XYZ file of C-alpha atoms in Angstrom:
261
model
C 0.057 -0.021 0.026
C 1.528 3.325 -1.059
C 2.480 5.887 1.402
C 0.761 9.293 1.205
C 3.338 12.117 0.888
C 3.389 15.823 0.739
C 0.524 17.036 2.855
C 1.289 15.855 6.310
C 2.294 19.406 7.226
C -1.291 20.657 6.749
C -3.002 19.078 9.788
C -1.152 21.043 12.426
C -2.264 24.262 10.718
C -5.815 23.467 11.813
C -5.088 21.653 15.052
C -7.787 23.170 17.185
C -10.466 22.518 14.533
C -9.167 19.116 13.987
C -9.331 18.248 17.739
C -12.923 19.451 17.773
C -14.342 18.084 14.593
C -12.567 14.799 14.007
C -14.533 11.855 15.423
C -13.259 9.408 18.069
C -13.632 5.637 17.765
C -16.446 3.130 18.868
C -16.244 1.336 22.190
C -16.486 -1.923 20.466
C -13.178 -1.296 18.740
C -11.369 -0.727 22.003
C -13.041 -3.889 23.463
C -11.646 -5.984 20.565
C -8.213 -4.226 20.869
C -7.944 -4.735 24.634
C -9.178 -8.403 24.317
C -6.322 -9.024 21.905
C -3.744 -7.216 24.054
C -4.884 -6.462 27.663
C -3.387 -3.354 29.186
C -2.967 -2.450 32.887
C -0.670 -0.496 35.154
C 2.948 -1.457 34.520
C 2.474 -1.985 30.853
C 3.836 0.288 28.130
C 2.080 1.679 24.995
C 3.077 3.945 22.204
C 0.713 5.986 19.977
C 1.917 7.017 16.570
C 0.355 10.266 15.328
C -1.798 11.255 18.315
C -3.355 14.230 16.426
C -6.088 15.712 18.618
C -6.145 12.770 20.992
C -9.145 11.072 19.402
C -7.853 7.574 20.151
C -5.906 8.171 23.401
C -8.264 8.277 26.404
C -9.402 4.649 26.353
C -5.758 3.454 26.379
C -4.824 5.855 29.190
C -7.762 4.719 31.228
C -6.251 1.198 31.454
C -3.533 2.664 33.671
C -0.647 1.845 31.351
C 2.253 4.284 30.607
C 1.597 5.910 27.184
C 4.092 7.801 24.999
C 2.732 9.566 22.033
C 4.666 10.596 18.935
C 3.192 13.550 17.052
C 4.626 15.512 14.040
C 2.778 18.655 14.759
C 3.821 21.050 17.533
C 0.248 22.464 17.944
C -1.161 18.951 18.336
C 1.531 18.090 20.866
C 0.738 21.111 22.879
C -3.046 20.378 22.804
C -2.639 16.810 23.962
C -0.196 17.622 26.752
C -2.846 19.882 28.172
C -5.800 17.579 27.363
C -4.271 14.628 29.203
C -2.365 16.487 31.868
C -3.965 14.524 34.671
C -2.319 11.284 33.565
C 1.219 11.219 35.109
C 2.346 8.361 32.830
C 1.464 10.193 29.594
C 4.014 12.046 27.526
C 4.395 13.400 24.025
C 7.418 13.470 21.713
C 7.208 15.886 18.844
C 8.619 14.726 15.518
C 8.158 12.092 12.777
C 8.060 8.562 14.133
C 10.146 7.312 11.214
C 12.911 9.795 11.989
C 12.895 9.771 15.769
C 15.469 8.097 17.939
C 15.425 7.373 21.614
C 11.835 6.041 21.886
C 13.134 2.805 23.508
C 11.623 -0.571 23.057
C 9.851 -3.333 24.994
C 6.408 -1.819 24.319
C 3.367 -4.042 24.955
C 1.292 -2.198 22.430
C 2.089 0.191 19.652
C -0.947 1.669 17.786
C -1.843 4.215 15.241
C -5.212 5.719 14.452
C -5.719 7.288 11.035
C -1.999 8.165 10.789
C 0.167 5.230 9.850
C -0.462 5.644 6.106
C 1.780 8.748 6.144
C 4.812 6.529 7.084
C 6.691 4.567 4.436
C 5.528 1.056 4.800
C 8.855 -0.772 5.183
C 10.276 1.804 7.635
C 7.131 1.957 9.741
C 6.500 -1.786 10.134
C 10.117 -2.698 10.670
C 10.540 -0.054 13.333
C 7.331 -0.981 15.131
C 8.350 -4.711 15.123
C 11.743 -3.789 16.638
C 10.220 -1.741 19.378
C 7.666 -4.240 20.529
C 8.451 -6.863 23.198
C 7.954 -10.501 22.109
C 4.195 -11.174 22.314
C 3.440 -7.413 21.950
C 0.822 -6.123 19.544
C 0.546 -3.555 16.760
C -2.942 -2.063 16.221
C -3.762 0.093 13.210
C -7.216 1.637 12.827
C -9.037 4.368 11.004
C -12.316 5.943 10.140
C -13.486 5.834 6.551
C -16.441 8.230 5.838
C -18.774 7.593 2.878
C -21.326 9.781 1.137
C -24.913 10.235 2.236
C -26.652 7.042 1.047
C -30.047 8.478 1.743
C -29.585 11.487 -0.471
C -27.974 10.341 -3.772
C -28.864 13.648 -5.493
C -27.067 15.539 -2.779
C -23.974 13.316 -3.148
C -23.983 13.859 -6.887
C -24.267 17.606 -6.592
C -21.325 17.640 -4.238
C -19.241 15.536 -6.634
C -19.981 18.055 -9.403
C -18.460 20.744 -7.158
C -15.394 18.647 -6.635
C -14.951 18.354 -10.320
C -14.784 22.155 -10.589
C -12.769 23.008 -7.412
C -10.622 19.893 -6.904
C -10.440 18.264 -10.418
C -8.763 14.833 -10.332
C -10.044 14.049 -6.789
C -11.412 10.508 -6.576
C -15.097 9.792 -5.990
C -15.554 8.297 -2.494
C -15.635 4.525 -2.323
C -17.112 2.727 0.621
C -14.459 0.797 2.677
C -15.129 -2.920 2.984
C -14.046 -6.269 4.244
C -11.487 -6.829 1.448
C -9.882 -3.520 2.091
C -9.406 -4.336 5.742
C -8.137 -7.807 4.952
C -5.484 -6.461 2.480
C -4.409 -3.767 4.947
C -4.066 -6.285 7.801
C -2.046 -8.770 5.752
C 0.685 -6.178 5.145
C 1.971 -6.922 8.713
C 2.681 -10.578 7.674
C 5.352 -9.239 5.288
C 7.300 -7.984 8.243
C 7.249 -10.900 10.628
C 4.082 -10.391 12.457
C 1.656 -13.223 13.247
C -1.795 -13.773 14.581
C -3.239 -11.231 12.202
C -6.880 -10.282 12.364
C -9.202 -7.468 11.382
C -12.639 -6.052 12.452
C -15.066 -3.629 10.865
C -17.597 -1.349 12.604
C -20.256 0.950 11.292
C -21.904 4.251 12.314
C -23.534 7.356 10.883
C -22.890 11.035 11.688
C -25.228 13.853 10.752
C -24.036 17.456 10.090
C -25.539 20.837 9.336
C -24.039 22.579 6.250
C -21.671 24.676 8.406
C -20.583 21.688 10.506
C -19.824 19.749 7.407
C -17.599 22.314 5.884
C -15.929 22.769 9.167
C -15.102 19.068 9.047
C -13.820 19.249 5.558
C -11.521 22.043 6.698
C -9.567 19.368 8.616
C -8.684 17.249 5.663
C -5.183 17.735 4.202
C -6.108 18.285 0.576
C -8.802 20.817 1.488
C -6.476 22.665 3.794
C -3.952 22.859 0.997
C -6.341 24.844 -1.171
C -5.832 28.584 -1.280
C -7.962 30.460 1.257
C -9.956 32.197 -1.554
C -10.724 28.918 -3.360
C -11.571 27.135 -0.086
C -14.029 29.808 0.916
C -15.832 29.781 -2.437
C -15.883 25.931 -2.521
C -17.239 25.661 0.938
C -19.846 28.260 0.361
C -21.006 26.224 -2.651
C -21.191 23.010 -0.653
C -23.149 24.679 2.112
C -25.619 26.016 -0.492
C -26.091 22.577 -1.939
C -26.664 20.962 1.525
C -29.157 23.641 2.406
C -30.971 23.111 -0.940
C -31.351 19.398 0.081
C -32.801 19.957 3.527
C -29.966 21.483 5.547
C -28.379 18.190 6.743
C -25.882 15.679 5.437
C -25.272 12.217 6.906
C -21.886 10.392 6.594
C -21.790 6.638 6.686
C -18.630 5.597 8.504
C -16.726 2.355 8.292
C -14.168 1.999 11.040
C -11.524 -0.734 10.573
C -9.118 -2.273 13.081
C -6.191 -4.389 12.110
C -4.244 -6.352 14.750
C -0.993 -8.190 14.573
C 1.484 -9.758 17.055
C 5.180 -10.001 17.307
C 5.858 -13.705 17.948
C 7.381 -14.881 21.253
């Protein structure tokens, strides 16, 4: 699976908005994760790409020691404040693939909607080396899909993308085969006991809320402010024309893999 390059700088420019608008993950996902690799006080975890901390609290609540690695200085500052009451929590600012001194012997290393920014071979090999034997790597993400209940709205929005972001791909719903292929990558780097899970939910937004969410995506942030304002105004007008609400159909995936004993 190809690494995404070139726009990782964008997220930290909208760190506050990202922390507010990006969703967390479902309780069932953490139940499956912690059934695969139980955590408790005395165990060590590492989060790659903490962002706004959307995937952090359930891990901290196990009582384990958690180190987060985050490329963005603004995100790092937000999360230090957000989780300041947890004494065994720390944030290191920098790129995971370039950072030294993180140590090893981790029980769990995980990454939520961030690992695709890291070159595959570098990322998996480094994670494998840092885990203790029997430790686990968890990779998960949220994949939003268009409003299935309003196909005319979805089509109208795609027409705007053809104008303002030509060449952008039409959304495709994430499925079982996608999760399977992503999970099996770990097998190329020595991991075993590979499994994957899918979860579903919906989220409803007003027109303003929806464009605020779009403003946290890298390719949208990279637009010039003038183009982005015009584009978002057009999207809001379309949503309001179709009833003032848009619903996203999310698929969340969790891939799990273990470093053999």
